[in-house]
Coordinates of C-alpha atoms in Angstrom, one line a residue:
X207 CA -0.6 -115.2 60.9
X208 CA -2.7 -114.7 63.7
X209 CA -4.7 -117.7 65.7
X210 CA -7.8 -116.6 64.3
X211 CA -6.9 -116.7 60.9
X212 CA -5.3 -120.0 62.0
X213 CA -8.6 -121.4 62.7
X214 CA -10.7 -120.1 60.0
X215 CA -8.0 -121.5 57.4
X216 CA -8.3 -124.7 58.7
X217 CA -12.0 -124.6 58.7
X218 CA -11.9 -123.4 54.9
X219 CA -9.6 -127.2 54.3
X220 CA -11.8 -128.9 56.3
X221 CA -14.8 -127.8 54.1
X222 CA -12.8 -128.8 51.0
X223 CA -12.9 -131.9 51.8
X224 CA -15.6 -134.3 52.3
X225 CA -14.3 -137.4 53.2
X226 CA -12.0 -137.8 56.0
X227 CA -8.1 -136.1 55.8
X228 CA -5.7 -136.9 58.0
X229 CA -4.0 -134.4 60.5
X230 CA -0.5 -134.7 58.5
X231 CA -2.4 -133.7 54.8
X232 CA -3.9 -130.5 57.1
X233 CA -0.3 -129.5 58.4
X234 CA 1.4 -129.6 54.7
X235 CA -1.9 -127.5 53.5
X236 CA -1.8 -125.2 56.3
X237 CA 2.0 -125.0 56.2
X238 CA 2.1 -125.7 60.6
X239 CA 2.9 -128.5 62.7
X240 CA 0.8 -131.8 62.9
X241 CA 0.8 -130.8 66.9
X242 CA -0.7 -126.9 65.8
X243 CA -3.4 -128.8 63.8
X244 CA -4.3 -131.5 66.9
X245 CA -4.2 -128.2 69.1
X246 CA -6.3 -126.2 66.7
X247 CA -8.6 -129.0 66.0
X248 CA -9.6 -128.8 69.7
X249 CA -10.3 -125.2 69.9
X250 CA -12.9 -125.4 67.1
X251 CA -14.6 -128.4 68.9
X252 CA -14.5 -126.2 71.9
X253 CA -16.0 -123.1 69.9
X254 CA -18.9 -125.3 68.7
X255 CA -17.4 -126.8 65.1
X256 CA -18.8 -130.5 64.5
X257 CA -15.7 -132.1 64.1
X258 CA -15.5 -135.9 63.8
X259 CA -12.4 -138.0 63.9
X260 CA -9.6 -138.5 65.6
X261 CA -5.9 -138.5 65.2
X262 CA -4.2 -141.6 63.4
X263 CA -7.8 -141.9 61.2
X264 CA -8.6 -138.5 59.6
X265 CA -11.2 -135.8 60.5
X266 CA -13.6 -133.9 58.7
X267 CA -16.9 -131.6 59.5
X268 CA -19.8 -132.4 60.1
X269 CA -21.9 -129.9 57.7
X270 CA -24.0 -127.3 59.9
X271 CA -20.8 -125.1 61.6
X272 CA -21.3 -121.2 60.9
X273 CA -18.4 -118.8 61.5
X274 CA -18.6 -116.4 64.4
X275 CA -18.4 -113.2 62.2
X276 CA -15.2 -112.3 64.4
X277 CA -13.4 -113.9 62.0
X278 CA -13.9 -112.8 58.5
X279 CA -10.4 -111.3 58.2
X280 CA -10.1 -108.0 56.4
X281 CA -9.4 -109.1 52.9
X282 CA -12.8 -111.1 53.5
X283 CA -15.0 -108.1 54.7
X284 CA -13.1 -106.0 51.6
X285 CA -14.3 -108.8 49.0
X286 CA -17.8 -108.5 51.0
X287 CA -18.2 -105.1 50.7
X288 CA -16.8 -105.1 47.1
X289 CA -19.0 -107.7 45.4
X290 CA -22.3 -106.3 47.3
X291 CA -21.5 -103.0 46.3
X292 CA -21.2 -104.4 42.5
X293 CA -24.5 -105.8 42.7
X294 CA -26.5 -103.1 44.6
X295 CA -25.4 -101.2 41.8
X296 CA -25.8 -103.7 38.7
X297 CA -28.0 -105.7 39.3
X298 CA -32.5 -105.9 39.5
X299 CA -33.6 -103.8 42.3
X300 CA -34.7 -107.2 44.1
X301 CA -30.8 -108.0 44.5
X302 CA -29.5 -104.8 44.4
X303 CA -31.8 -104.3 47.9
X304 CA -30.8 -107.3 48.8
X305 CA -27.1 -106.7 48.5
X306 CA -27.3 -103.2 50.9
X307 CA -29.6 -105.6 53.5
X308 CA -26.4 -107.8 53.6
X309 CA -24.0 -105.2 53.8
X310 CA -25.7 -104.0 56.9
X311 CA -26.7 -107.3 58.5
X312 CA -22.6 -107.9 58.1
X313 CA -21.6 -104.5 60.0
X314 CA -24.2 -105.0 62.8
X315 CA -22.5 -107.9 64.3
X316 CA -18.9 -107.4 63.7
X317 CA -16.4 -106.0 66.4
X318 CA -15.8 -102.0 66.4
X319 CA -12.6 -102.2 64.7
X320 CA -13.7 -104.7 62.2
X321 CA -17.2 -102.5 61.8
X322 CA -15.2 -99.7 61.0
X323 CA -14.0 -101.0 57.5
X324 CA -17.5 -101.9 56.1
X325 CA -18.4 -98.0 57.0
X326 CA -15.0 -96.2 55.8
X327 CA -14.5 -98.9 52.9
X328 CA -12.1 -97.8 50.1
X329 CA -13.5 -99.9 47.5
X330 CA -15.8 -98.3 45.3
X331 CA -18.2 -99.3 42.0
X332 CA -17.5 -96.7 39.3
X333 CA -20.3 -95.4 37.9
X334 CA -21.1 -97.3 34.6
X335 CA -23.7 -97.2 31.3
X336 CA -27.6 -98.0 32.3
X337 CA -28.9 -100.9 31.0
X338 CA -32.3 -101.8 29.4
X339 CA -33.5 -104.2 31.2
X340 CA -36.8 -104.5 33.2
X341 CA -36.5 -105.5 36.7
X342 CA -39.4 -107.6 36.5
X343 CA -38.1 -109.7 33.7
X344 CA -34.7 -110.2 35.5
X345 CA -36.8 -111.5 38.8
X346 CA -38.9 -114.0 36.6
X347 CA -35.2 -115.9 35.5
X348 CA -33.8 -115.8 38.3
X349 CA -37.3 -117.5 39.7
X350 CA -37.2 -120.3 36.6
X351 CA -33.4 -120.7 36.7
X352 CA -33.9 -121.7 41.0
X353 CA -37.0 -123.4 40.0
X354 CA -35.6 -125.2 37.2
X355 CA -38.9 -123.9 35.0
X356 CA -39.3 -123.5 31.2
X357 CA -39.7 -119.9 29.9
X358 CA -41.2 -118.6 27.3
X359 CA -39.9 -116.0 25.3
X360 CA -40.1 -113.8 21.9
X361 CA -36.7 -112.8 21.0
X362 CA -35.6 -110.5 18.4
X363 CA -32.1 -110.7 16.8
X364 CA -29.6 -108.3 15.5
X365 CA -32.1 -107.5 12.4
X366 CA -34.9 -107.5 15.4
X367 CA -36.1 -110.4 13.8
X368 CA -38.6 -111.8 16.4
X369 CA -38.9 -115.8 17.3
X370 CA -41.0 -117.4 20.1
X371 CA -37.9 -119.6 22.1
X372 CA -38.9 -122.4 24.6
X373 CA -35.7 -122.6 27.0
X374 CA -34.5 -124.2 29.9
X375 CA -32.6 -120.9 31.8
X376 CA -29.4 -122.3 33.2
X377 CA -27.8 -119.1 34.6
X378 CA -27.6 -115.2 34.0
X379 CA -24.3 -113.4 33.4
X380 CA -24.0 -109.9 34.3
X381 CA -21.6 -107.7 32.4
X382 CA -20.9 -104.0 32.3
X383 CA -23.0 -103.3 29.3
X384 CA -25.2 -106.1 28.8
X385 CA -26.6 -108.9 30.6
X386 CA -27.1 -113.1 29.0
X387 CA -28.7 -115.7 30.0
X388 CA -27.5 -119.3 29.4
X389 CA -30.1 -121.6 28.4
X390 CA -31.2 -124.7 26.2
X391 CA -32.9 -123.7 23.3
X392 CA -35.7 -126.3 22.5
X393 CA -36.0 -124.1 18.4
X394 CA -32.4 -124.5 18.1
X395 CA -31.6 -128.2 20.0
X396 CA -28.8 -126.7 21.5
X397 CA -27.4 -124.3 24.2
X398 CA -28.0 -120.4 23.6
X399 CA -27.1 -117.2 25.0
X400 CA -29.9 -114.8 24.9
X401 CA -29.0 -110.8 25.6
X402 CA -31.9 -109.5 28.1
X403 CA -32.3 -106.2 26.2
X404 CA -33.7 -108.5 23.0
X405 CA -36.0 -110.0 25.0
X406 CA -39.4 -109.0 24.0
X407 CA -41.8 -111.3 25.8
X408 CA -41.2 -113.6 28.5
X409 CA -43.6 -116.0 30.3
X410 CA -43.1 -118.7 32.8
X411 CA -44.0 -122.0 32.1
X412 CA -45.7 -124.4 34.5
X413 CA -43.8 -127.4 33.1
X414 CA -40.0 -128.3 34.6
X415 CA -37.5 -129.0 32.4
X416 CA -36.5 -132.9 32.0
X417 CA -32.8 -132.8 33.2
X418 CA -31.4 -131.1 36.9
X419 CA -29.4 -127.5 36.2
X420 CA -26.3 -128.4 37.8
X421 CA -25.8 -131.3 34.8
X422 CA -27.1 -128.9 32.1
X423 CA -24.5 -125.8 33.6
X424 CA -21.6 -128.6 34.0
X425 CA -22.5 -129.9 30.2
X426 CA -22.3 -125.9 29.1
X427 CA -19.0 -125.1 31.0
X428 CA -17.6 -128.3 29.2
X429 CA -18.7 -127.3 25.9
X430 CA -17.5 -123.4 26.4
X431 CA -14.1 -124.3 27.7
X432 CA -15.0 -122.5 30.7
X433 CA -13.8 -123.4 33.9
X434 CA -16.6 -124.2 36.6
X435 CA -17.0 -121.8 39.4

């Protein structure tokens, strides 16, 4: 393992933790010497990392310490160039725009031989179904889910059935064929998952919903059995 990858592993433990962790938990994570950690510990105080602590009480950083780009390793820029590729190509135009402007604000300030594997990346999005979905509907959820905002909505169901749904959008899941939003359903008392291309109407709602996302999304994951990312 190189020192640079040295360093930005021990930044990633540091950031798992928020509380203080001494320099011996950090060498059993890290798999090096208590001395390597001490040493390396002073070259990212050096480099500008807000490191607080000392040895014999624990350390831990400060929040506010960005990466010098220099050291995304190469399985980092591939998972970069992957995932932005995925949602240039899947997602709403806002985010798919979005995605390329990252991509490109990533390979202007990375070193020549690092640059070179955003531009000649391997990794490639097959091409894949199109899906009905209107861009503008996609930006006005992803507006209420941030805002934390009721939506409005007429739904149809498999029969094309249409109701009018109050919900509380959670979060949006995008998959290959379809996309679904997570949401309380104020008609049903419960959580739903609504498919995009069955959504007929939708209109935001001036009025916040009464409980924070992150507890509604945590109360979901719970229920689903799905483990939280």
């Amino acid at each position: 393992m190189s020192r640079a990858d040295r360093l930005l592993d021990l930044i990633q433990v540091l950031r798992q933790h928020r509380r203080p962790v001494a320099g011996a938990v950090l060498a059993e994570e890290l798999g090096v010497s208590l001395r390597t950690v001490y040493r390396d510990i002073e070259s990212l105080r050096a480099q500008g990392a807000d490191i607080a602590g000392e040895a014999g009480l624990g350390y831990m950083l400060r929040p506010g310490f960005l990466l010098p780009p220099l050291m995304f390793s190469e399985e980092e820029i591939d998972a970069l160039v992957l995932g932005s590729r995925w949602v240039s190509e899947r997602a709403d135009g806002m985010l798919g725009v979005a995605a390329r402007n990252v991509l490109a604000k990533i390979g202007a300030v990375l070193p020549d031989g690092l640059k070179a594997n955003v531009d000649a990346s391997g990794l490639l999005i097959g091409p894949g179904e199109p899906i009905a979905a209107r861009d503008g509907d996609l930006v006005a959820i992803r507006q209420a889910i941030r805002s934390e905002h009721k939506l409005l909505i007429g739904y149809a169901d498999e029969h094309d059935r249409l109701t009018d749904r109050m919900i509380w959008p959670i979060a949006l899941a995008f998959y290959d064929r379809v996309r679904v939003l997570v949401a309380w359903c104020e008609l049903r008392d419960g959580y739903r998952h609504f498919r995009i291309d069955r959504i007929r109407t939708i209109r935001s709602d001036a009025a916040r919903y009464p409980d924070r996302r992150a507890r509604l999304l945590k109360a979901w994951h719970a229920l689903q059995g799905v483990p939280e990312q």
